[in-house]
Amino acid sequence: MCIRDSINAEYGACCSIMGCGGSSEREKTMSKDAFQVVVSDPEETGFSLSVMAEPTETVGELLQRLGEKMGVPAVHCRMLELELKGAELGKDAVTKDAGLQADSQVRVLNVDRARSQMKHLADKWEEGAHESVVKMVADDILHLNPYAKHDQILGYKYKELSFNEDGTLHRWSVDGCNISQLPDSFRVLRTTGDLHVSNNKLSSLPGWFGELQVGGSMDLFGNQIASLGDGFANIQVHGELRLKRYNKDMGPALSKAPSSFPNVGGKVFR
């Protein structure tokens, strides 16, 4: 199954579902001053959802929780906008100062666009727009990791990012960029050369990580990953898979890892 089919199968299903509407962990620990806001979606007739808001949180923070309730991938919640009485609210504004109060009727905008962003990325990748997609993935990395090294993420200067003559992605290294989590958009990547995610602050890998296809070698050493899920065994790496740097310990010992990697052509260092 190509990456577009895989993502369409997963995100196509969730895009037709307006989140569960249940209380999030954050809402269970809110202060006594928290108040309820009633949300509608102009793109979905008859839809209504209640969400709790703190008077001291920003509109952006409220939108993040609201988006996740509505099935929007966390990194794409930044595409959402909140409208009160026909006026869009600034995301940096504190909810109380923005005019929100108990039982305020608001509209959330751009939900379908935000939910379908992963499908959009997969379509662009299959169409060959690799450089454009890589820039979007880089934006997502920086959004999730505000302390990441911006200048190194798109490392043209140091040849950490390169493309083939036909425009397909050859190599990308985000080594030592202070990354603690990877966005879902990273899963669309396919390289003909190396993919390096070493010397960062990753403590775990997403369940989809095993879908990646790397034409060269992959480096993951120097992170804080202690366990690899069973799905990681499916990863396709033509060259070496370096979970640690040759014979040197660069992170915690793996307490759980697949017993074999049938789709790795080179040596596995673990």
PDB file of C-alpha atoms in Angstrom:
ATOM      1  CA  MET A   1       0.000   0.000   0.000  1.00  0.00           C
ATOM      2  CA  CYS A   2       1.428   3.407  -0.974  1.00  0.00           C
ATOM      3  CA  ILE A   3       1.603   6.161   1.629  1.00  0.00           C
ATOM      4  CA  ARG A   4      -1.377   8.001   0.104  1.00  0.00           C
ATOM      5  CA  ASP A   5      -3.591   4.901   0.386  1.00  0.00           C
ATOM      6  CA  SER A   6      -2.414   4.249   3.947  1.00  0.00           C
ATOM      7  CA  ILE A   7      -3.099   7.797   5.122  1.00  0.00           C
ATOM      8  CA  ASN A   8      -6.384   8.102   3.236  1.00  0.00           C
ATOM      9  CA  ALA A   9      -7.573   4.876   4.859  1.00  0.00           C
ATOM     10  CA  GLU A  10      -6.717   6.148   8.344  1.00  0.00           C
ATOM     11  CA  TYR A  11      -7.524   9.844   8.115  1.00  0.00           C
ATOM     12  CA  GLY A  12     -10.420   9.442   5.714  1.00  0.00           C
ATOM     13  CA  ALA A  13     -12.266   7.521   8.409  1.00  0.00           C
ATOM     14  CA  CYS A  14     -11.559   9.986  11.213  1.00  0.00           C
ATOM     15  CA  CYS A  15     -12.393  12.979   8.984  1.00  0.00           C
ATOM     16  CA  SER A  16     -16.019  11.874   8.880  1.00  0.00           C
ATOM     17  CA  ILE A  17     -16.278  11.768  12.672  1.00  0.00           C
ATOM     18  CA  MET A  18     -16.681  14.836  14.830  1.00  0.00           C
ATOM     19  CA  GLY A  19     -14.687  13.957  17.996  1.00  0.00           C
ATOM     20  CA  CYS A  20     -16.100  12.142  20.958  1.00  0.00           C
ATOM     21  CA  GLY A  21     -16.989  15.325  22.862  1.00  0.00           C
ATOM     22  CA  GLY A  22     -15.925  13.806  26.178  1.00  0.00           C
ATOM     23  CA  SER A  23     -13.935  15.547  28.873  1.00  0.00           C
ATOM     24  CA  SER A  24     -10.199  15.747  28.295  1.00  0.00           C
ATOM     25  CA  GLU A  25      -7.668  15.159  31.066  1.00  0.00           C
ATOM     26  CA  ARG A  26      -7.024  18.901  31.057  1.00  0.00           C
ATOM     27  CA  GLU A  27     -10.706  19.674  31.684  1.00  0.00           C
ATOM     28  CA  LYS A  28     -10.810  17.293  34.651  1.00  0.00           C
ATOM     29  CA  THR A  29      -8.237  19.415  36.477  1.00  0.00           C
ATOM     30  CA  MET A  30      -9.599  22.867  35.682  1.00  0.00           C
ATOM     31  CA  SER A  31     -10.173  25.547  38.282  1.00  0.00           C
ATOM     32  CA  LYS A  32     -13.556  26.446  39.757  1.00  0.00           C
ATOM     33  CA  ASP A  33     -13.530  29.547  37.550  1.00  0.00           C
ATOM     34  CA  ALA A  34     -13.645  27.530  34.335  1.00  0.00           C
ATOM     35  CA  PHE A  35     -16.715  28.080  32.190  1.00  0.00           C
ATOM     36  CA  GLN A  36     -18.488  26.300  29.347  1.00  0.00           C
ATOM     37  CA  VAL A  37     -18.401  27.517  25.757  1.00  0.00           C
ATOM     38  CA  VAL A  38     -20.793  26.193  23.092  1.00  0.00           C
ATOM     39  CA  VAL A  39     -19.124  25.584  19.730  1.00  0.00           C
ATOM     40  CA  SER A  40     -20.648  25.172  16.276  1.00  0.00           C
ATOM     41  CA  ASP A  41     -19.006  24.362  12.943  1.00  0.00           C
ATOM     42  CA  PRO A  42     -20.313  26.292   9.913  1.00  0.00           C
ATOM     43  CA  GLU A  43     -19.136  23.430   7.679  1.00  0.00           C
ATOM     44  CA  GLU A  44     -21.310  20.845   9.468  1.00  0.00           C
ATOM     45  CA  THR A  45     -25.021  21.564   9.837  1.00  0.00           C
ATOM     46  CA  GLY A  46     -26.453  20.789  13.260  1.00  0.00           C
ATOM     47  CA  PHE A  47     -23.093  20.176  14.917  1.00  0.00           C
ATOM     48  CA  SER A  48     -22.657  21.475  18.458  1.00  0.00           C
ATOM     49  CA  LEU A  49     -19.974  20.754  21.040  1.00  0.00           C
ATOM     50  CA  SER A  50     -19.357  22.082  24.539  1.00  0.00           C
ATOM     51  CA  VAL A  51     -15.855  22.772  25.784  1.00  0.00           C
ATOM     52  CA  MET A  52     -14.604  24.121  29.095  1.00  0.00           C
ATOM     53  CA  ALA A  53     -12.405  27.225  29.089  1.00  0.00           C
ATOM     54  CA  GLU A  54     -10.211  28.804  31.731  1.00  0.00           C
ATOM     55  CA  PRO A  55     -10.492  32.611  32.037  1.00  0.00           C
ATOM     56  CA  THR A  56      -6.676  32.843  32.059  1.00  0.00           C
ATOM     57  CA  GLU A  57      -5.850  30.587  29.080  1.00  0.00           C
ATOM     58  CA  THR A  58      -5.329  31.896  25.573  1.00  0.00           C
ATOM     59  CA  VAL A  59      -7.696  31.385  22.664  1.00  0.00           C
ATOM     60  CA  GLY A  60      -4.924  29.347  21.000  1.00  0.00           C
ATOM     61  CA  GLU A  61      -4.754  26.957  23.964  1.00  0.00           C
ATOM     62  CA  LEU A  62      -8.528  26.575  23.896  1.00  0.00           C
ATOM     63  CA  LEU A  63      -8.434  25.842  20.155  1.00  0.00           C
ATOM     64  CA  GLN A  64      -5.763  23.185  20.672  1.00  0.00           C
ATOM     65  CA  ARG A  65      -7.993  21.210  23.047  1.00  0.00           C
ATOM     66  CA  LEU A  66     -11.072  21.832  20.942  1.00  0.00           C
ATOM     67  CA  GLY A  67      -9.362  20.666  17.759  1.00  0.00           C
ATOM     68  CA  GLU A  68      -8.171  17.429  19.324  1.00  0.00           C
ATOM     69  CA  LYS A  69     -11.754  16.770  20.467  1.00  0.00           C
ATOM     70  CA  MET A  70     -12.870  17.228  16.871  1.00  0.00           C
ATOM     71  CA  GLY A  71     -10.397  14.752  15.395  1.00  0.00           C
ATOM     72  CA  VAL A  72      -7.796  17.263  14.195  1.00  0.00           C
ATOM     73  CA  PRO A  73      -4.158  16.079  14.480  1.00  0.00           C
ATOM     74  CA  ALA A  74      -2.522  18.070  17.294  1.00  0.00           C
ATOM     75  CA  VAL A  75       0.026  19.780  15.070  1.00  0.00           C
ATOM     76  CA  HIS A  76      -2.669  21.012  12.679  1.00  0.00           C
ATOM     77  CA  CYS A  77      -4.885  22.589  15.358  1.00  0.00           C
ATOM     78  CA  ARG A  78      -2.975  25.803  14.671  1.00  0.00           C
ATOM     79  CA  MET A  79      -4.970  26.085  11.422  1.00  0.00           C
ATOM     80  CA  LEU A  80      -8.208  26.576  13.351  1.00  0.00           C
ATOM     81  CA  GLU A  81      -9.803  29.951  14.074  1.00  0.00           C
ATOM     82  CA  LEU A  82     -12.455  30.894  16.635  1.00  0.00           C
ATOM     83  CA  GLU A  83     -15.207  33.363  15.823  1.00  0.00           C
ATOM     84  CA  LEU A  84     -17.419  35.199  18.326  1.00  0.00           C
ATOM     85  CA  LYS A  85     -20.331  37.332  17.063  1.00  0.00           C
ATOM     86  CA  GLY A  86     -18.873  37.430  13.566  1.00  0.00           C
ATOM     87  CA  ALA A  87     -15.365  38.509  14.636  1.00  0.00           C
ATOM     88  CA  GLU A  88     -12.302  36.231  14.656  1.00  0.00           C
ATOM     89  CA  LEU A  89     -10.512  36.109  18.002  1.00  0.00           C
ATOM     90  CA  GLY A  90      -6.752  36.554  18.231  1.00  0.00           C
ATOM     91  CA  LYS A  91      -5.032  33.360  19.349  1.00  0.00           C
ATOM     92  CA  ASP A  92      -2.763  35.168  21.793  1.00  0.00           C
ATOM     93  CA  ALA A  93      -5.700  36.852  23.529  1.00  0.00           C
ATOM     94  CA  VAL A  94      -6.774  35.584  26.945  1.00  0.00           C
ATOM     95  CA  THR A  95     -10.252  34.057  26.712  1.00  0.00           C
ATOM     96  CA  LYS A  96     -11.834  36.410  29.253  1.00  0.00           C
ATOM     97  CA  ASP A  97     -10.340  39.499  27.592  1.00  0.00           C
ATOM     98  CA  ALA A  98     -11.497  38.226  24.189  1.00  0.00           C
ATOM     99  CA  GLY A  99     -15.107  38.412  25.375  1.00  0.00           C
ATOM    100  CA  LEU A 100     -15.695  34.727  26.113  1.00  0.00           C
ATOM    101  CA  GLN A 101     -17.911  33.953  29.069  1.00  0.00           C
ATOM    102  CA  ALA A 102     -20.197  31.191  30.321  1.00  0.00           C
ATOM    103  CA  ASP A 103     -22.329  29.726  27.500  1.00  0.00           C
ATOM    104  CA  SER A 104     -20.829  31.967  24.818  1.00  0.00           C
ATOM    105  CA  GLN A 105     -21.830  30.797  21.333  1.00  0.00           C
ATOM    106  CA  VAL A 106     -18.746  30.552  19.107  1.00  0.00           C
ATOM    107  CA  ARG A 107     -17.898  29.101  15.711  1.00  0.00           C
ATOM    108  CA  VAL A 108     -14.745  27.166  14.923  1.00  0.00           C
ATOM    109  CA  LEU A 109     -13.419  27.692  11.398  1.00  0.00           C
ATOM    110  CA  ASN A 110     -11.234  25.631   9.018  1.00  0.00           C
ATOM    111  CA  VAL A 111     -11.996  22.268  10.654  1.00  0.00           C
ATOM    112  CA  ASP A 112     -12.250  20.283   7.412  1.00  0.00           C
ATOM    113  CA  ARG A 113      -9.056  21.865   6.079  1.00  0.00           C
ATOM    114  CA  ALA A 114      -7.161  21.040   9.275  1.00  0.00           C
ATOM    115  CA  ARG A 115      -8.485  17.475   9.424  1.00  0.00           C
ATOM    116  CA  SER A 116      -7.607  16.786   5.799  1.00  0.00           C
ATOM    117  CA  GLN A 117      -4.079  18.244   5.964  1.00  0.00           C
ATOM    118  CA  MET A 118      -2.476  14.810   6.264  1.00  0.00           C
ATOM    119  CA  LYS A 119      -4.331  13.609   3.171  1.00  0.00           C
ATOM    120  CA  HIS A 120      -3.255  16.777   1.370  1.00  0.00           C
ATOM    121  CA  LEU A 121       0.405  16.124   2.245  1.00  0.00           C
ATOM    122  CA  ALA A 122       0.183  12.504   1.094  1.00  0.00           C
ATOM    123  CA  ASP A 123      -1.373  13.580  -2.219  1.00  0.00           C
ATOM    124  CA  LYS A 124       1.345  16.176  -2.821  1.00  0.00           C
ATOM    125  CA  TRP A 125       4.033  13.605  -2.003  1.00  0.00           C
ATOM    126  CA  GLU A 126       2.647  11.088  -4.495  1.00  0.00           C
ATOM    127  CA  GLU A 127       2.469  13.871  -7.094  1.00  0.00           C
ATOM    128  CA  GLY A 128       6.219  14.433  -6.635  1.00  0.00           C
ATOM    129  CA  ALA A 129       6.154  17.758  -4.765  1.00  0.00           C
ATOM    130  CA  HIS A 130       8.736  16.482  -2.276  1.00  0.00           C
ATOM    131  CA  GLU A 131      10.508  19.756  -1.534  1.00  0.00           C
ATOM    132  CA  SER A 132       7.219  21.504  -0.769  1.00  0.00           C
ATOM    133  CA  VAL A 133       6.131  18.671   1.527  1.00  0.00           C
ATOM    134  CA  VAL A 134       9.488  18.593   3.343  1.00  0.00           C
ATOM    135  CA  LYS A 135       9.106  22.310   4.123  1.00  0.00           C
ATOM    136  CA  MET A 136       5.632  21.640   5.551  1.00  0.00           C
ATOM    137  CA  VAL A 137       6.987  18.778   7.659  1.00  0.00           C
ATOM    138  CA  ALA A 138       9.764  21.087   8.890  1.00  0.00           C
ATOM    139  CA  ASP A 139       7.149  23.677   9.894  1.00  0.00           C
ATOM    140  CA  ASP A 140       5.303  20.977  11.846  1.00  0.00           C
ATOM    141  CA  ILE A 141       8.519  19.917  13.604  1.00  0.00           C
ATOM    142  CA  LEU A 142       9.218  23.509  14.632  1.00  0.00           C
ATOM    143  CA  HIS A 143       5.636  23.991  15.832  1.00  0.00           C
ATOM    144  CA  LEU A 144       5.836  20.928  18.091  1.00  0.00           C
ATOM    145  CA  ASN A 145       9.394  21.704  19.217  1.00  0.00           C
ATOM    146  CA  PRO A 146       9.721  25.457  19.879  1.00  0.00           C
ATOM    147  CA  TYR A 147      13.334  25.030  21.033  1.00  0.00           C
ATOM    148  CA  ALA A 148      14.418  23.049  17.974  1.00  0.00           C
ATOM    149  CA  LYS A 149      17.337  24.404  15.971  1.00  0.00           C
ATOM    150  CA  HIS A 150      15.535  26.187  13.171  1.00  0.00           C
ATOM    151  CA  ASP A 151      18.577  26.807  10.965  1.00  0.00           C
ATOM    152  CA  GLN A 152      19.529  23.126  10.969  1.00  0.00           C
ATOM    153  CA  ILE A 153      16.103  21.612  10.280  1.00  0.00           C
ATOM    154  CA  LEU A 154      16.213  22.637   6.610  1.00  0.00           C
ATOM    155  CA  GLY A 155      19.963  22.172   6.335  1.00  0.00           C
ATOM    156  CA  TYR A 156      20.645  23.148   2.743  1.00  0.00           C
ATOM    157  CA  LYS A 157      23.785  25.016   3.824  1.00  0.00           C
ATOM    158  CA  TYR A 158      25.376  21.941   5.362  1.00  0.00           C
ATOM    159  CA  LYS A 159      23.997  19.540   2.729  1.00  0.00           C
ATOM    160  CA  GLU A 160      21.869  17.861   5.390  1.00  0.00           C
ATOM    161  CA  LEU A 161      18.913  18.058   2.999  1.00  0.00           C
ATOM    162  CA  SER A 162      19.213  17.119  -0.662  1.00  0.00           C
ATOM    163  CA  PHE A 163      16.975  16.145  -3.561  1.00  0.00           C
ATOM    164  CA  ASN A 164      17.542  14.037  -6.652  1.00  0.00           C
ATOM    165  CA  GLU A 165      17.501  15.516 -10.165  1.00  0.00           C
ATOM    166  CA  ASP A 166      13.887  14.400 -10.576  1.00  0.00           C
ATOM    167  CA  GLY A 167      12.883  16.314  -7.421  1.00  0.00           C
ATOM    168  CA  THR A 168      12.446  13.300  -5.151  1.00  0.00           C
ATOM    169  CA  LEU A 169      13.900  13.407  -1.651  1.00  0.00           C
ATOM    170  CA  HIS A 170      17.413  11.967  -1.477  1.00  0.00           C
ATOM    171  CA  ARG A 171      18.674  12.656   2.044  1.00  0.00           C
ATOM    172  CA  TRP A 172      17.538  14.471   5.174  1.00  0.00           C
ATOM    173  CA  SER A 173      19.382  14.764   8.457  1.00  0.00           C
ATOM    174  CA  VAL A 174      17.853  16.482  11.487  1.00  0.00           C
ATOM    175  CA  ASP A 175      20.711  15.251  13.673  1.00  0.00           C
ATOM    176  CA  GLY A 176      21.172  17.228  16.899  1.00  0.00           C
ATOM    177  CA  CYS A 177      18.242  19.585  16.316  1.00  0.00           C
ATOM    178  CA  ASN A 178      16.736  19.399  19.833  1.00  0.00           C
ATOM    179  CA  ILE A 179      13.622  17.513  18.698  1.00  0.00           C
ATOM    180  CA  SER A 180      11.533  15.851  21.409  1.00  0.00           C
ATOM    181  CA  GLN A 181       8.578  14.716  19.297  1.00  0.00           C
ATOM    182  CA  LEU A 182       7.862  14.025  15.631  1.00  0.00           C
ATOM    183  CA  PRO A 183       4.721  15.269  13.866  1.00  0.00           C
ATOM    184  CA  ASP A 184       2.398  12.863  12.074  1.00  0.00           C
ATOM    185  CA  SER A 185       3.367  14.530   8.793  1.00  0.00           C
ATOM    186  CA  PHE A 186       6.852  12.966   9.125  1.00  0.00           C
ATOM    187  CA  ARG A 187       5.317   9.620   8.177  1.00  0.00           C
ATOM    188  CA  VAL A 188       4.908  10.582   4.516  1.00  0.00           C
ATOM    189  CA  LEU A 189       8.673  10.765   3.987  1.00  0.00           C
ATOM    190  CA  ARG A 190      10.458   8.343   1.650  1.00  0.00           C
ATOM    191  CA  THR A 191      14.164   8.809   0.900  1.00  0.00           C
ATOM    192  CA  THR A 192      16.444   7.331  -1.743  1.00  0.00           C
ATOM    193  CA  GLY A 193      19.408   8.017   0.572  1.00  0.00           C
ATOM    194  CA  ASP A 194      19.939   8.427   4.319  1.00  0.00           C
ATOM    195  CA  LEU A 195      17.461   9.605   6.960  1.00  0.00           C
ATOM    196  CA  HIS A 196      19.060  10.704  10.247  1.00  0.00           C
ATOM    197  CA  VAL A 197      17.092  11.558  13.394  1.00  0.00           C
ATOM    198  CA  SER A 198      19.992  10.994  15.791  1.00  0.00           C
ATOM    199  CA  ASN A 199      21.167  12.996  18.824  1.00  0.00           C
ATOM    200  CA  ASN A 200      17.799  14.494  19.654  1.00  0.00           C
ATOM    201  CA  LYS A 201      15.512  14.221  22.694  1.00  0.00           C
ATOM    202  CA  LEU A 202      13.034  11.602  21.502  1.00  0.00           C
ATOM    203  CA  SER A 203      11.850   9.343  24.315  1.00  0.00           C
ATOM    204  CA  SER A 204       9.471   7.329  22.119  1.00  0.00           C
ATOM    205  CA  LEU A 205       8.543   6.869  18.481  1.00  0.00           C
ATOM    206  CA  PRO A 206       5.050   7.121  16.958  1.00  0.00           C
ATOM    207  CA  GLY A 207       3.296   3.879  16.066  1.00  0.00           C
ATOM    208  CA  TRP A 208       3.530   4.702  12.350  1.00  0.00           C
ATOM    209  CA  PHE A 209       7.342   4.957  12.399  1.00  0.00           C
ATOM    210  CA  GLY A 210       7.653   1.442  10.985  1.00  0.00           C
ATOM    211  CA  GLU A 211       5.968   2.650   7.765  1.00  0.00           C
ATOM    212  CA  LEU A 212       9.032   4.679   6.766  1.00  0.00           C
ATOM    213  CA  GLN A 213      11.068   3.659   3.737  1.00  0.00           C
ATOM    214  CA  VAL A 214      14.737   4.666   3.633  1.00  0.00           C
ATOM    215  CA  GLY A 215      16.894   4.016   0.570  1.00  0.00           C
ATOM    216  CA  GLY A 216      20.147   4.497   2.499  1.00  0.00           C
ATOM    217  CA  SER A 217      20.893   4.170   6.219  1.00  0.00           C
ATOM    218  CA  MET A 218      18.889   5.386   9.195  1.00  0.00           C
ATOM    219  CA  ASP A 219      20.376   6.832  12.402  1.00  0.00           C
ATOM    220  CA  LEU A 220      18.355   6.953  15.633  1.00  0.00           C
ATOM    221  CA  PHE A 221      21.168   6.808  18.207  1.00  0.00           C
ATOM    222  CA  GLY A 222      21.683   9.511  20.815  1.00  0.00           C
ATOM    223  CA  ASN A 223      18.014   9.778  21.807  1.00  0.00           C
ATOM    224  CA  GLN A 224      16.258   8.610  24.975  1.00  0.00           C
ATOM    225  CA  ILE A 225      14.298   5.783  23.371  1.00  0.00           C
ATOM    226  CA  ALA A 226      14.091   2.776  25.690  1.00  0.00           C
ATOM    227  CA  SER A 227      11.425   0.741  23.912  1.00  0.00           C
ATOM    228  CA  LEU A 228      10.410   0.026  20.308  1.00  0.00           C
ATOM    229  CA  GLY A 229       6.931  -1.241  19.447  1.00  0.00           C
ATOM    230  CA  ASP A 230       6.341  -4.374  17.371  1.00  0.00           C
ATOM    231  CA  GLY A 231       5.372  -2.257  14.345  1.00  0.00           C
ATOM    232  CA  PHE A 232       8.902  -0.871  14.200  1.00  0.00           C
ATOM    233  CA  ALA A 233      10.043  -4.229  12.785  1.00  0.00           C
ATOM    234  CA  ASN A 234       8.335  -3.340   9.489  1.00  0.00           C
ATOM    235  CA  ILE A 235      10.626  -0.396   8.784  1.00  0.00           C
ATOM    236  CA  GLN A 236      12.285  -0.577   5.348  1.00  0.00           C
ATOM    237  CA  VAL A 237      15.944   0.491   5.371  1.00  0.00           C
ATOM    238  CA  HIS A 238      18.197  -0.450   2.471  1.00  0.00           C
ATOM    239  CA  GLY A 239      21.413   0.258   4.389  1.00  0.00           C
ATOM    240  CA  GLU A 240      22.281   0.140   8.087  1.00  0.00           C
ATOM    241  CA  LEU A 241      19.856   0.786  10.931  1.00  0.00           C
ATOM    242  CA  ARG A 242      21.782   2.426  13.762  1.00  0.00           C
ATOM    243  CA  LEU A 243      19.837   2.428  17.021  1.00  0.00           C
ATOM    244  CA  LYS A 244      23.141   3.052  18.747  1.00  0.00           C
ATOM    245  CA  ARG A 245      26.379   4.355  17.312  1.00  0.00           C
ATOM    246  CA  TYR A 246      28.235   1.218  16.312  1.00  0.00           C
ATOM    247  CA  ASN A 247      29.537  -0.176  19.613  1.00  0.00           C
ATOM    248  CA  LYS A 248      29.080   2.986  21.676  1.00  0.00           C
ATOM    249  CA  ASP A 249      26.181   3.604  24.033  1.00  0.00           C
ATOM    250  CA  MET A 250      24.535   6.917  23.141  1.00  0.00           C
ATOM    251  CA  GLY A 251      21.328   6.566  25.162  1.00  0.00           C
ATOM    252  CA  PRO A 252      19.421   4.171  27.436  1.00  0.00           C
ATOM    253  CA  ALA A 253      19.567   0.449  26.745  1.00  0.00           C
ATOM    254  CA  LEU A 254      16.579  -0.864  24.807  1.00  0.00           C
ATOM    255  CA  SER A 255      14.308  -2.773  27.164  1.00  0.00           C
ATOM    256  CA  LYS A 256      12.025  -3.815  24.321  1.00  0.00           C
ATOM    257  CA  ALA A 257      12.753  -4.165  20.622  1.00  0.00           C
ATOM    258  CA  PRO A 258      11.705  -6.461  17.758  1.00  0.00           C
ATOM    259  CA  SER A 259      13.739  -9.648  17.580  1.00  0.00           C
ATOM    260  CA  SER A 260      14.424  -9.170  13.873  1.00  0.00           C
ATOM    261  CA  PHE A 261      14.202  -6.566  11.135  1.00  0.00           C
ATOM    262  CA  PRO A 262      13.390  -8.447   7.927  1.00  0.00           C
ATOM    263  CA  ASN A 263      13.273  -5.305   5.782  1.00  0.00           C
ATOM    264  CA  VAL A 264      16.688  -3.926   6.777  1.00  0.00           C
ATOM    265  CA  GLY A 265      19.344  -4.669   4.164  1.00  0.00           C
ATOM    266  CA  GLY A 266      22.406  -3.703   6.212  1.00  0.00           C
ATOM    267  CA  LYS A 267      23.563  -4.323   9.750  1.00  0.00           C
ATOM    268  CA  VAL A 268      21.423  -3.354  12.738  1.00  0.00           C
ATOM    269  CA  PHE A 269      23.316  -1.692  15.598  1.00  0.00           C
ATOM    270  CA  ARG A 270      21.467  -2.004  18.886  1.00  0.00           C
TER     271      ARG A 270
END
